[in-house]
Amino acid sequence: MLTAKNHNGSLVTLFNIETKEKIIEMKKEGHYHCPCCENEVTIKAGKMKVPHFAHKRNSSCHAFSEPESEYHLLGKLNLYQWVSTQYPATLEAYIPEIKQRADILVMSGNKKYAIEFQCSSIPEEVFIQRTNSYLSAGIFPVWILGEKNINKLGQNEFSLRHFDWLFLSGSQESPSIVAYCPLKHRLAKLHKIIPFSPRTAFALHSHFPLSGLSFNDLFEMQSGVFPFLSRWREKRRAWSFHNGKSANWKDPFYRNLYINQLTPATLPPEIGIPVPGIHMVETAAIRWQSYIFTDTIYRKEEGRPVLMNEFIQAYRNRIDMGHIRLRVLPLISEKDCLFPLFGYVSFLLSTGYIEEREKGYFKVRKKVEIPRTVAQAVELEKNFYYVHQNLLQWGK
Ligand SMILES: [Zn+2]
């Protein structure tokens, strides 16, 4: 923590006290207390350290989790210094009605924001509980992830842990993850996040020096298209190849393929495609789309009707059975879990596999061709991506 009460009960912040002498003097001055639990805290300062207060051993303070890393302290301080030049802000503000302490509380007009700079993982329930408490107090939470947590695998490719996904915020159509690096003094954003699997995702990555940004820029949406489709295909091909050999038949996904006389190596390319809303599903696209496909149009002949309701039922059933898992996205307030399904149905429409007769009422226009051999699967895949690349490289 960077703020504590001195013996007079006034708040002392360590952020602009940099000299060693001053720290020594403060230490001599005596006792400091935690503004939240009133327990005694001591000054910690070293050569390379951000001076800060820390509870004595065995503290049971609810407002501060310790130890705080240097990375976290520095980030909190930088973000505070940055935002406080734009709006009235309080560092480590304690909010009594919800018994919660925000890293930074910002007052922008009549709106209140709580900035949480989070560098270490906390349990999902704690994340959700803190978020909901802020909202219940009329405070809009702004969670910023420590950038060191983001694991970049390639130009536009990332490995995101379950915890990192909690930071997804903004609109359900185009959410982003905001991260900050106190060592580079820069803010990073991941936009257009397209997961291939529960952990691997493609995304547009942009960063800006903090000094060049305003607080409101945090909420700006970024648009742009980035070339991820060739990597997507590579990963999908690698998946087909690998999983064809090591399929676990106890897994409901493989069992479902087996029942339907399909194999990973010869799945049609129409299964496992990037669609809008895909970030809302934790289950890999290949899996969830295979369920939708086999449960709806797979066994229907040309000309047969298929209802929007059948797609919805299939999706809901698989969710209930635990075969399709949706992501927990506490920062996206208005979300429709059907959004990714609509993305897939609209793909089937645009590619002419189904056509709409009336609202919610379709008919099968042409059947998806099922490859019989691996060689044929390779050929179909090539042709499919050649014909539909504009549609699949969405982000128009
Ligand atoms: Zn305390």
Coordinates of C-alpha atoms in Angstrom, one line a residue, residues 62-362:
H62 CA -9.4 -7.5 4.1
A63 CA -8.7 -4.5 2.1
F64 CA -5.1 -5.2 1.2
S65 CA -3.7 -8.5 0.0
E66 CA 0.0 -8.6 0.6
P67 CA 2.7 -8.8 -0.4
E68 CA 2.3 -6.4 -3.2
S69 CA 4.8 -6.8 -6.0
E70 CA 7.0 -3.9 -7.1
Y71 CA 5.4 -4.3 -10.5
H72 CA 2.0 -3.7 -8.9
L73 CA 3.0 -0.8 -6.7
L74 CA 4.7 0.9 -9.5
G75 CA 1.8 0.4 -11.9
K76 CA -0.7 1.7 -9.4
L77 CA 1.4 4.8 -8.8
N78 CA 2.0 5.5 -12.5
L79 CA -1.7 5.0 -13.3
Y80 CA -2.7 7.3 -10.4
Q81 CA -0.3 10.0 -11.5
W82 CA -1.5 9.7 -15.0
V83 CA -5.3 9.8 -14.3
S84 CA -5.1 12.4 -11.5
T85 CA -3.9 15.1 -14.0
Q86 CA -7.1 14.6 -15.9
Y87 CA -9.8 13.9 -13.2
P88 CA -10.0 14.1 -9.4
A89 CA -8.7 10.7 -8.3
T90 CA -7.9 9.0 -5.0
L91 CA -5.2 6.5 -4.6
E92 CA -6.2 3.3 -2.6
A93 CA -9.6 4.7 -1.9
Y94 CA -11.6 2.8 0.7
I95 CA -15.3 2.6 0.0
P96 CA -17.0 1.9 3.3
E97 CA -20.4 0.9 2.0
I98 CA -18.9 -2.1 0.2
K99 CA -15.9 -2.6 2.4
Q100 CA -13.7 -2.6 -0.6
R101 CA -10.6 -0.6 -1.5
A102 CA -10.0 0.4 -5.1
D103 CA -6.5 0.9 -6.4
I104 CA -7.6 4.2 -7.8
L105 CA -11.0 5.9 -7.6
V106 CA -11.7 8.3 -10.4
M107 CA -14.5 11.0 -10.5
S108 CA -15.3 11.9 -14.0
G109 CA -18.2 14.4 -14.0
N110 CA -20.9 12.5 -12.0
K111 CA -19.5 9.1 -12.9
K112 CA -17.2 7.1 -10.6
Y113 CA -14.7 4.6 -11.8
A114 CA -12.6 2.2 -9.8
I115 CA -9.4 1.2 -11.5
E116 CA -8.0 -2.1 -10.4
F117 CA -4.5 -2.9 -11.7
Q118 CA -4.3 -6.7 -11.3
C119 CA -1.0 -8.4 -11.7
S120 CA -1.6 -11.7 -9.9
S121 CA -4.4 -14.2 -10.3
I122 CA -7.3 -14.0 -7.9
P123 CA -10.1 -16.5 -7.8
E124 CA -12.8 -16.0 -10.4
E125 CA -15.4 -15.6 -7.6
V126 CA -13.4 -12.8 -6.0
F127 CA -13.1 -11.1 -9.3
I128 CA -16.9 -11.3 -9.9
Q129 CA -17.7 -10.4 -6.3
R130 CA -15.5 -7.2 -6.5
T131 CA -17.0 -6.3 -9.9
N132 CA -20.5 -6.7 -8.7
S133 CA -19.9 -4.8 -5.4
Y134 CA -18.6 -1.8 -7.4
L135 CA -21.6 -1.9 -9.7
S136 CA -23.9 -2.1 -6.7
A137 CA -22.3 1.1 -5.3
G138 CA -22.7 2.9 -8.6
I139 CA -19.1 2.6 -9.4
F140 CA -17.9 1.4 -12.8
P141 CA -15.0 -1.0 -12.5
V142 CA -12.0 -0.7 -14.8
W143 CA -9.8 -3.8 -14.6
I144 CA -6.4 -3.4 -16.0
L145 CA -4.3 -6.5 -16.4
G146 CA -0.5 -6.5 -15.7
E147 CA 0.9 -6.8 -19.2
K148 CA 3.5 -9.3 -18.0
N149 CA 0.6 -11.8 -17.7
I150 CA 0.0 -11.7 -21.4
N151 CA 1.8 -14.5 -23.1
K152 CA 2.5 -13.6 -26.7
L153 CA 3.1 -16.6 -28.9
G154 CA 3.5 -14.8 -32.2
Q155 CA 2.6 -11.6 -34.1
N156 CA -1.1 -11.8 -33.5
E157 CA -1.2 -14.9 -31.4
F158 CA -1.6 -15.2 -27.6
S159 CA -2.0 -17.7 -24.9
L160 CA -4.6 -16.5 -22.5
R161 CA -5.3 -18.1 -19.2
H162 CA -8.9 -18.5 -17.8
F163 CA -8.1 -15.6 -15.5
D164 CA -7.0 -13.3 -18.3
W165 CA -10.3 -13.8 -20.1
L166 CA -12.1 -12.3 -17.1
F167 CA -10.7 -8.9 -18.2
L168 CA -12.6 -8.9 -21.5
S169 CA -14.7 -5.8 -21.4
G170 CA -16.6 -3.5 -23.7
S171 CA -19.4 -4.5 -26.1
Q172 CA -20.1 -8.2 -26.8
E173 CA -19.5 -7.5 -30.5
S174 CA -16.1 -6.0 -30.0
P175 CA -14.6 -6.5 -26.6
S176 CA -11.0 -5.9 -25.6
I177 CA -8.5 -6.6 -22.8
V178 CA -6.6 -3.6 -21.4
A179 CA -3.2 -4.2 -19.9
Y180 CA -0.5 -2.0 -18.5
C181 CA 3.3 -2.3 -18.2
P182 CA 4.8 0.0 -15.6
L183 CA 8.3 -0.9 -16.8
K184 CA 7.7 0.3 -20.3
H185 CA 5.1 3.0 -19.3
R186 CA 2.7 1.7 -21.9
L187 CA -0.8 0.7 -22.1
A188 CA -1.6 -2.3 -24.3
K189 CA -4.9 -3.4 -25.8
L190 CA -6.0 -6.7 -27.3
H191 CA -8.9 -6.3 -29.7
K192 CA -10.8 -8.5 -32.1
I193 CA -10.0 -11.5 -29.9
I194 CA -10.6 -14.7 -31.8
P195 CA -10.0 -17.8 -29.8
F196 CA -8.9 -21.0 -31.5
S197 CA -9.1 -23.1 -28.4
P198 CA -9.9 -22.4 -24.7
R199 CA -6.4 -20.8 -24.3
T200 CA -5.0 -19.9 -27.7
A201 CA -6.4 -16.8 -29.4
F202 CA -5.6 -14.5 -32.2
A203 CA -5.9 -10.8 -31.5
L204 CA -5.0 -7.3 -32.7
H205 CA -2.4 -6.0 -30.3
S206 CA -1.7 -2.3 -30.0
H207 CA 0.2 -0.3 -27.4
F208 CA 0.6 3.3 -26.6
P209 CA 2.7 5.3 -24.3
L210 CA 0.6 6.2 -21.3
S211 CA 1.5 9.8 -21.6
G212 CA -0.1 10.0 -25.0
L213 CA -3.5 8.7 -23.8
S214 CA -6.5 10.1 -22.0
F215 CA -8.5 8.2 -19.4
N216 CA -11.4 8.0 -21.9
D217 CA -9.2 6.4 -24.5
L218 CA -9.4 3.3 -22.3
F219 CA -13.0 2.8 -23.5
E220 CA -12.4 3.6 -27.2
M221 CA -12.9 0.7 -29.6
Q222 CA -10.2 0.0 -32.1
S223 CA -11.1 -1.3 -35.5
G224 CA -8.9 -3.0 -38.0
V225 CA -8.4 -6.3 -39.8
F226 CA -5.4 -8.4 -39.2
P227 CA -4.3 -11.5 -41.1
F228 CA -4.9 -14.5 -38.8
L229 CA -6.6 -16.8 -41.3
S230 CA -3.5 -18.6 -42.6
R231 CA -2.4 -19.3 -39.0
W232 CA -5.9 -20.5 -38.1
R233 CA -5.8 -22.9 -41.0
E234 CA -2.4 -24.2 -39.9
K235 CA -3.6 -24.8 -36.4
R236 CA -6.8 -26.5 -37.7
R237 CA -4.8 -28.8 -40.0
A238 CA -2.4 -29.6 -37.2
W239 CA -5.3 -30.4 -35.0
S240 CA -6.9 -32.7 -37.6
F241 CA -3.7 -34.5 -38.1
H242 CA -2.8 -34.9 -34.4
N243 CA -6.3 -35.7 -33.1
G244 CA -7.0 -38.2 -35.8
K245 CA -4.4 -40.4 -34.2
S246 CA -4.9 -39.7 -30.5
A247 CA -8.6 -39.4 -30.3
N248 CA -10.0 -40.2 -26.8
W249 CA -13.2 -42.1 -27.3
K250 CA -14.4 -41.4 -23.8
D251 CA -14.6 -37.8 -24.7
P252 CA -18.2 -36.9 -25.8
F253 CA -16.8 -34.9 -28.7
Y254 CA -15.1 -37.9 -30.3
R255 CA -17.9 -40.1 -29.4
N256 CA -20.3 -37.8 -31.2
L257 CA -18.1 -37.8 -34.3
Y258 CA -17.9 -41.6 -34.1
I259 CA -21.7 -42.0 -33.8
N260 CA -22.0 -39.8 -36.9
Q261 CA -19.3 -41.6 -38.8
L262 CA -17.0 -38.6 -38.9
T263 CA -13.3 -38.5 -37.9
P264 CA -11.1 -35.6 -36.9
A265 CA -8.9 -36.1 -40.0
T266 CA -11.9 -35.9 -42.4
L267 CA -14.1 -33.3 -40.7
P268 CA -15.5 -31.0 -43.4
P269 CA -13.9 -27.5 -43.4
E270 CA -17.3 -25.9 -42.5
I271 CA -16.7 -27.1 -39.0
G272 CA -14.1 -25.1 -37.0
I273 CA -14.3 -21.7 -38.5
P274 CA -14.0 -18.2 -36.9
V275 CA -17.4 -16.6 -36.5
P276 CA -18.4 -13.3 -34.8
G277 CA -19.1 -13.9 -31.1
I278 CA -16.6 -16.8 -31.0
H279 CA -14.9 -15.2 -27.9
M280 CA -18.0 -16.0 -25.9
V281 CA -17.5 -19.7 -26.1
E282 CA -14.7 -21.4 -24.2
T283 CA -15.1 -24.7 -26.0
A284 CA -12.9 -24.8 -29.2
A285 CA -14.8 -23.8 -32.4
I286 CA -14.1 -27.2 -33.9
R287 CA -15.9 -28.8 -31.1
W288 CA -18.9 -26.6 -30.6
Q289 CA -19.6 -26.3 -34.3
S290 CA -19.4 -30.0 -34.8
Y291 CA -22.2 -30.4 -32.2
I292 CA -24.3 -27.8 -33.9
F293 CA -23.7 -29.4 -37.3
T294 CA -24.4 -33.0 -36.4
D295 CA -27.4 -32.1 -34.3
T296 CA -29.1 -30.0 -37.0
I297 CA -28.4 -30.1 -40.7
Y298 CA -26.0 -33.1 -41.1
R299 CA -28.7 -35.7 -41.7
K300 CA -31.1 -33.5 -43.5
E301 CA -31.5 -33.9 -47.2
E302 CA -31.7 -31.0 -49.7
G303 CA -35.0 -29.2 -49.5
R304 CA -35.7 -30.3 -45.9
P305 CA -36.8 -27.6 -43.5
V306 CA -34.6 -26.5 -40.5
L307 CA -35.8 -24.0 -37.9
M308 CA -33.8 -21.4 -36.0
N309 CA -35.3 -23.1 -33.0
E310 CA -33.6 -26.4 -33.8
F311 CA -30.2 -24.6 -33.9
I312 CA -31.0 -22.9 -30.6
Q313 CA -32.2 -26.2 -29.0
A314 CA -29.1 -28.1 -30.1
Y315 CA -26.9 -25.3 -28.7
R316 CA -28.8 -25.1 -25.4
N317 CA -28.8 -28.9 -25.0
R318 CA -25.1 -29.2 -25.5
I319 CA -24.5 -26.4 -23.0
D320 CA -26.7 -28.2 -20.5
M321 CA -24.8 -31.4 -21.0
G322 CA -21.5 -29.5 -20.5
H323 CA -20.3 -30.3 -24.0
I324 CA -20.3 -26.6 -24.9
R325 CA -19.0 -24.2 -22.3
L326 CA -19.5 -20.5 -22.4
R327 CA -16.9 -18.1 -21.0
V328 CA -17.5 -16.2 -17.8
L329 CA -17.3 -12.6 -18.8
P330 CA -18.3 -10.5 -15.8
L331 CA -17.3 -7.2 -17.4
I332 CA -19.6 -7.5 -20.4
S333 CA -22.9 -6.6 -19.0
E334 CA -25.2 -6.9 -21.9
K335 CA -24.6 -10.2 -23.5
D336 CA -26.6 -12.7 -25.5
C337 CA -25.2 -16.2 -25.3
L338 CA -26.8 -17.0 -28.7
F339 CA -24.6 -14.5 -30.4
P340 CA -21.9 -17.0 -31.5
L341 CA -24.6 -19.4 -32.6
F342 CA -26.1 -16.7 -34.8
G343 CA -22.7 -16.1 -36.2
Y344 CA -22.5 -19.8 -37.3
V345 CA -26.0 -19.9 -38.7
S346 CA -25.3 -16.7 -40.6
F347 CA -22.2 -18.3 -42.0
L348 CA -24.3 -21.3 -43.2
L349 CA -26.7 -18.8 -44.8
S350 CA -24.0 -16.7 -46.5
T351 CA -22.3 -19.8 -47.9
G352 CA -25.7 -21.1 -49.3
Y353 CA -25.9 -24.3 -47.2
I354 CA -29.3 -23.1 -45.9
E355 CA -31.7 -20.5 -47.1
E356 CA -34.2 -18.5 -45.2
R357 CA -37.8 -19.0 -46.3
E358 CA -39.4 -16.9 -43.5
K359 CA -38.0 -15.5 -40.4
G360 CA -36.5 -18.3 -38.3
Y361 CA -37.5 -20.9 -41.0
F362 CA -34.8 -22.2 -43.3

